[in-house]
Amino acid sequence: MGIFGAWALRHDQTPVSEVRTPIPEPGPPPSSKAQPKLLEVRQVHSKARGRDVQLITYRPDGLAEGGTLPVCLAFHGRGAGASMFTDLGVGGQLSAAAAYAVVAVDGGDSYWVKTSAKDDPVAMLTDELPGWLAELDVATAPFAVLGVSMGAYGALDYVRAHRDSIKAAAVISPALFTSWNDARARDVFPTRALWEETEPLRHIPELGKVPLGVWCGTKDPLLPSANRLIDTARPVLARTAVGGHDANYWTSVLPEAMYFVGSHI
């Protein structure tokens, strides 16, 4: 027999392997629940504001299904609405590494203050927003706030009212007022008393120990009020750099502001 004949198989033989391919265990049936959208826009009716408002939710990509996302409540500027944050690219700044959702809602142009019995954005946030958040399947109590321009006024007032649950506040180009003359020029506050009651600069101690980040451009006409906030509130992070009171500046600092928020989950 040749050297190869000793081990050669006959044509009618089949080699037997000791290796076995494991049979996979049957897995759970695929979920029938629709995956949440990364950008979700809804129209909801606000009784407090007496109108329909836009509610926008931005979720991070790359998250495993399950769990309830923490929420950062975003306050838009004057002359804008919730969609302001879409234009600024908020959704693109979210990631699974700092997993939280951003929720924005139309608040009007009254500096997030009740200036009319028919339009109360404060009651909307306090009484109606938690139910809307529950429907969105995210946390019903925001852990942080983000405010741009006029939105900083509303964000800081929100911190005053919820300082026991808010873990971080980020304000960009804060539209605050160091005097009644400046505030009155905005033609928003019907009385000096209402401005004094709501002006964040007059109630800094009520912010408590909530970590605060402040950003403002050095060419922003509202820089003096931002500096007053920095000097009195002593924020964890304060940045003043070249920029104006505009979208170009806001988009340039937004990544750092959102990282700051995410670091306090």
Short mmCIF file of C-alpha atoms in Angstrom, two decimals, residues 2-242:
data_model
loop_
_atom_site.label_atom_id
_atom_site.label_comp_id
_atom_site.label_asym_id
_atom_site.label_seq_id
_atom_site.Cartn_x
_atom_site.Cartn_y
_atom_site.Cartn_z
CA GLY A 2 1.40 3.41 -0.87
CA ILE A 3 2.33 5.91 1.73
CA PHE A 4 -1.02 7.72 1.35
CA GLY A 5 -3.13 4.55 1.23
CA ALA A 6 -2.97 3.92 4.95
CA TRP A 7 -5.17 6.86 5.77
CA ALA A 8 -7.08 7.47 2.57
CA LEU A 9 -10.86 7.22 2.97
CA ARG A 10 -12.94 5.02 0.78
CA HIS A 11 -15.51 6.74 -1.38
CA ASP A 12 -18.28 5.23 0.72
CA GLN A 13 -16.93 6.58 4.01
CA THR A 14 -17.70 9.94 5.62
CA PRO A 15 -15.39 11.54 8.17
CA VAL A 16 -16.88 12.07 11.61
CA SER A 17 -16.03 15.36 13.30
CA GLU A 18 -16.02 15.85 17.06
CA VAL A 19 -16.79 19.52 16.55
CA ARG A 20 -20.44 20.37 16.98
CA THR A 21 -21.99 23.65 15.91
CA PRO A 22 -24.17 24.79 18.82
CA ILE A 23 -27.84 25.14 18.03
CA PRO A 24 -28.86 28.64 19.06
CA GLU A 25 -31.50 28.97 21.74
CA PRO A 26 -34.69 30.57 20.52
CA GLY A 27 -34.56 34.30 21.29
CA PRO A 28 -37.35 36.59 22.35
CA PRO A 29 -39.76 37.62 19.63
CA PRO A 30 -38.89 40.90 17.93
CA SER A 31 -40.33 43.92 19.67
CA SER A 32 -43.44 45.33 18.08
CA LYS A 33 -42.79 48.67 19.79
CA ALA A 34 -41.74 51.37 17.35
CA GLN A 35 -38.29 52.80 17.96
CA PRO A 36 -38.43 56.41 19.20
CA LYS A 37 -37.57 59.02 16.61
CA LEU A 38 -34.35 60.96 17.00
CA LEU A 39 -36.30 64.11 16.09
CA GLU A 40 -39.98 64.16 17.01
CA VAL A 41 -42.22 67.15 16.36
CA ARG A 42 -45.70 67.30 17.85
CA GLN A 43 -48.50 69.84 17.97
CA VAL A 44 -50.13 69.92 21.40
CA HIS A 45 -52.77 72.17 22.86
CA SER A 46 -51.79 74.30 25.83
CA LYS A 47 -54.73 75.45 27.91
CA ALA A 48 -52.37 77.64 29.89
CA ARG A 49 -51.28 79.49 26.75
CA GLY A 50 -54.68 79.30 25.06
CA ARG A 51 -53.30 77.91 21.81
CA ASP A 52 -51.61 75.00 20.06
CA VAL A 53 -47.86 74.88 20.56
CA GLN A 54 -45.05 72.96 18.97
CA LEU A 55 -43.28 70.40 21.15
CA ILE A 56 -39.96 69.08 19.83
CA THR A 57 -37.93 66.21 21.24
CA TYR A 58 -34.31 65.52 20.29
CA ARG A 59 -32.97 62.07 21.23
CA PRO A 60 -29.40 60.76 20.92
CA ASP A 61 -28.56 58.13 18.34
CA GLY A 62 -27.00 54.77 19.21
CA LEU A 63 -28.90 54.00 22.41
CA ALA A 64 -30.08 50.50 23.25
CA GLU A 65 -33.81 50.14 23.62
CA GLY A 66 -35.13 50.48 27.13
CA GLY A 67 -34.69 52.88 29.99
CA THR A 68 -36.03 56.37 30.43
CA LEU A 69 -33.97 59.22 29.05
CA PRO A 70 -33.22 62.18 31.31
CA VAL A 71 -34.48 65.47 29.88
CA CYS A 72 -32.89 68.86 29.38
CA LEU A 73 -35.58 71.49 28.92
CA ALA A 74 -34.61 74.07 26.28
CA PHE A 75 -35.87 77.67 26.36
CA HIS A 76 -35.87 79.52 23.03
CA GLY A 77 -35.18 83.18 22.37
CA ARG A 78 -37.52 86.03 21.54
CA GLY A 79 -39.05 86.00 18.07
CA ALA A 80 -38.36 82.26 17.79
CA GLY A 81 -39.99 79.02 18.83
CA ALA A 82 -39.04 75.47 19.71
CA SER A 83 -37.68 74.91 16.19
CA MET A 84 -34.89 77.37 16.99
CA PHE A 85 -32.97 74.45 18.47
CA THR A 86 -33.33 72.43 15.27
CA ASP A 87 -31.81 75.34 13.35
CA LEU A 88 -28.94 75.52 15.86
CA GLY A 89 -28.19 71.80 15.40
CA VAL A 90 -29.04 70.57 18.89
CA GLY A 91 -29.89 67.07 17.66
CA GLY A 92 -26.44 66.63 16.15
CA GLN A 93 -24.80 67.39 19.50
CA LEU A 94 -26.47 64.52 21.32
CA SER A 95 -24.77 61.15 21.67
CA ALA A 96 -25.13 57.91 23.56
CA ALA A 97 -22.02 58.85 25.56
CA ALA A 98 -23.98 61.54 27.37
CA ALA A 99 -27.42 60.06 27.06
CA TYR A 100 -30.15 62.61 27.51
CA ALA A 101 -32.95 64.09 25.46
CA VAL A 102 -33.59 67.76 24.79
CA VAL A 103 -37.20 68.94 24.80
CA ALA A 104 -38.28 72.36 23.56
CA VAL A 105 -41.73 73.93 23.47
CA ASP A 106 -43.11 77.23 22.14
CA GLY A 107 -43.21 79.74 24.98
CA GLY A 108 -44.08 82.99 23.24
CA ASP A 109 -42.20 86.29 23.48
CA SER A 110 -42.95 87.32 27.07
CA TYR A 111 -39.61 86.24 28.55
CA TRP A 112 -41.27 83.05 29.79
CA VAL A 113 -43.27 85.15 32.26
CA LYS A 114 -47.03 85.34 32.70
CA THR A 115 -47.90 88.79 31.40
CA SER A 116 -51.54 88.04 30.56
CA ALA A 117 -54.32 85.99 32.08
CA LYS A 118 -54.76 84.37 28.67
CA ASP A 119 -51.14 83.37 28.16
CA ASP A 120 -49.19 81.71 30.98
CA PRO A 121 -46.03 79.87 29.85
CA VAL A 122 -45.07 79.22 33.47
CA ALA A 123 -48.27 77.23 34.08
CA MET A 124 -47.68 75.39 30.80
CA LEU A 125 -44.29 74.18 32.02
CA THR A 126 -45.49 73.39 35.53
CA ASP A 127 -48.90 71.84 34.87
CA GLU A 128 -48.89 70.55 31.29
CA LEU A 129 -45.32 69.67 30.37
CA PRO A 130 -45.00 66.65 32.72
CA GLY A 131 -47.94 64.95 31.00
CA TRP A 132 -46.49 65.62 27.57
CA LEU A 133 -43.14 64.22 28.67
CA ALA A 134 -44.84 61.06 29.92
CA GLU A 135 -46.40 60.57 26.49
CA LEU A 136 -42.94 60.96 24.95
CA ASP A 137 -41.62 58.16 27.20
CA VAL A 138 -38.88 60.31 28.73
CA ALA A 139 -38.34 61.52 32.29
CA THR A 140 -41.22 63.71 33.42
CA ALA A 141 -39.01 66.01 35.53
CA PRO A 142 -36.16 67.75 33.64
CA PHE A 143 -32.72 67.35 35.20
CA ALA A 144 -31.27 70.38 33.39
CA VAL A 145 -32.16 73.53 31.48
CA LEU A 146 -30.64 75.22 28.44
CA GLY A 147 -31.57 78.81 27.57
CA VAL A 148 -30.56 81.06 24.69
CA SER A 149 -31.03 84.85 24.82
CA MET A 150 -34.56 85.46 26.19
CA GLY A 151 -34.59 81.75 26.98
CA ALA A 152 -31.91 82.30 29.61
CA TYR A 153 -34.39 84.47 31.53
CA GLY A 154 -36.92 81.65 31.51
CA ALA A 155 -34.34 78.95 32.21
CA LEU A 156 -33.00 80.71 35.30
CA ASP A 157 -36.52 81.37 36.61
CA TYR A 158 -37.27 77.68 36.09
CA VAL A 159 -34.21 76.82 38.19
CA ARG A 160 -35.47 79.11 40.95
CA ALA A 161 -38.74 77.18 41.08
CA HIS A 162 -37.18 73.70 40.72
CA ARG A 163 -33.74 74.00 42.25
CA ASP A 164 -34.15 70.77 44.22
CA SER A 165 -34.46 68.71 41.03
CA ILE A 166 -32.32 70.64 38.52
CA LYS A 167 -28.72 69.43 38.33
CA ALA A 168 -27.34 71.85 35.73
CA ALA A 169 -28.21 75.06 33.92
CA ALA A 170 -26.55 76.34 30.74
CA VAL A 171 -27.33 79.84 29.48
CA ILE A 172 -26.04 81.38 26.26
CA SER A 173 -26.13 85.14 25.56
CA PRO A 174 -28.47 85.71 28.52
CA ALA A 175 -31.02 88.46 27.93
CA LEU A 176 -31.17 89.83 31.46
CA PHE A 177 -31.60 93.40 32.61
CA THR A 178 -29.57 95.38 35.11
CA SER A 179 -32.17 98.16 35.38
CA TRP A 180 -35.89 98.77 34.99
CA ASN A 181 -35.19 101.21 32.17
CA ASP A 182 -33.52 98.46 30.15
CA ALA A 183 -36.29 95.99 30.90
CA ARG A 184 -39.06 98.48 30.12
CA ALA A 185 -37.50 99.19 26.73
CA ARG A 186 -38.38 95.63 25.67
CA ASP A 187 -42.08 96.53 25.97
CA VAL A 188 -42.86 93.18 27.59
CA PHE A 189 -43.31 93.70 31.30
CA PRO A 190 -46.58 95.51 32.11
CA THR A 191 -45.31 96.64 35.51
CA ARG A 192 -42.02 97.22 37.23
CA ALA A 193 -43.17 94.93 40.03
CA LEU A 194 -43.49 91.99 37.63
CA TRP A 195 -40.01 92.57 36.29
CA GLU A 196 -38.53 92.83 39.78
CA GLU A 197 -40.32 89.64 40.78
CA THR A 198 -38.98 87.65 37.82
CA GLU A 199 -35.62 89.21 36.90
CA PRO A 200 -33.01 86.48 37.58
CA LEU A 201 -30.28 89.00 38.44
CA ARG A 202 -32.39 90.16 41.38
CA HIS A 203 -32.79 86.62 42.75
CA ILE A 204 -29.36 84.99 42.41
CA PRO A 205 -29.46 83.32 45.88
CA GLU A 206 -32.62 81.48 44.80
CA LEU A 207 -30.63 79.57 42.21
CA GLY A 208 -29.22 77.59 45.09
CA LYS A 209 -26.19 75.41 44.40
CA VAL A 210 -27.26 74.35 40.92
CA PRO A 211 -24.14 74.15 38.68
CA LEU A 212 -24.33 76.99 36.17
CA GLY A 213 -22.56 77.57 32.85
CA VAL A 214 -22.62 80.97 31.12
CA TRP A 215 -21.51 81.84 27.58
CA CYS A 216 -21.60 85.29 25.96
CA GLY A 217 -19.92 87.00 23.02
CA THR A 218 -17.71 89.99 23.67
CA LYS A 219 -19.51 91.93 20.93
CA ASP A 220 -22.94 91.14 22.36
CA PRO A 221 -24.78 94.29 23.50
CA LEU A 222 -26.04 92.24 26.46
CA LEU A 223 -22.52 91.42 27.68
CA PRO A 224 -22.86 93.74 30.72
CA SER A 225 -25.78 91.73 32.07
CA ALA A 226 -23.93 88.47 31.37
CA ASN A 227 -20.94 89.80 33.30
CA ARG A 228 -23.26 90.79 36.16
CA LEU A 229 -24.56 87.20 36.22
CA ILE A 230 -21.02 85.83 36.20
CA ASP A 231 -19.86 88.17 38.97
CA THR A 232 -22.80 87.49 41.28
CA ALA A 233 -23.71 83.86 40.60
CA ARG A 234 -20.10 82.62 40.33
CA PRO A 235 -20.90 79.91 37.75
CA VAL A 236 -18.97 76.67 37.50
CA LEU A 237 -18.07 77.63 33.93
CA ALA A 238 -18.05 81.08 32.33
CA ARG A 239 -16.90 81.85 28.80
CA THR A 240 -16.73 85.21 27.08
CA ALA A 241 -15.18 85.12 23.62
CA VAL A 242 -15.43 86.97 20.33
#
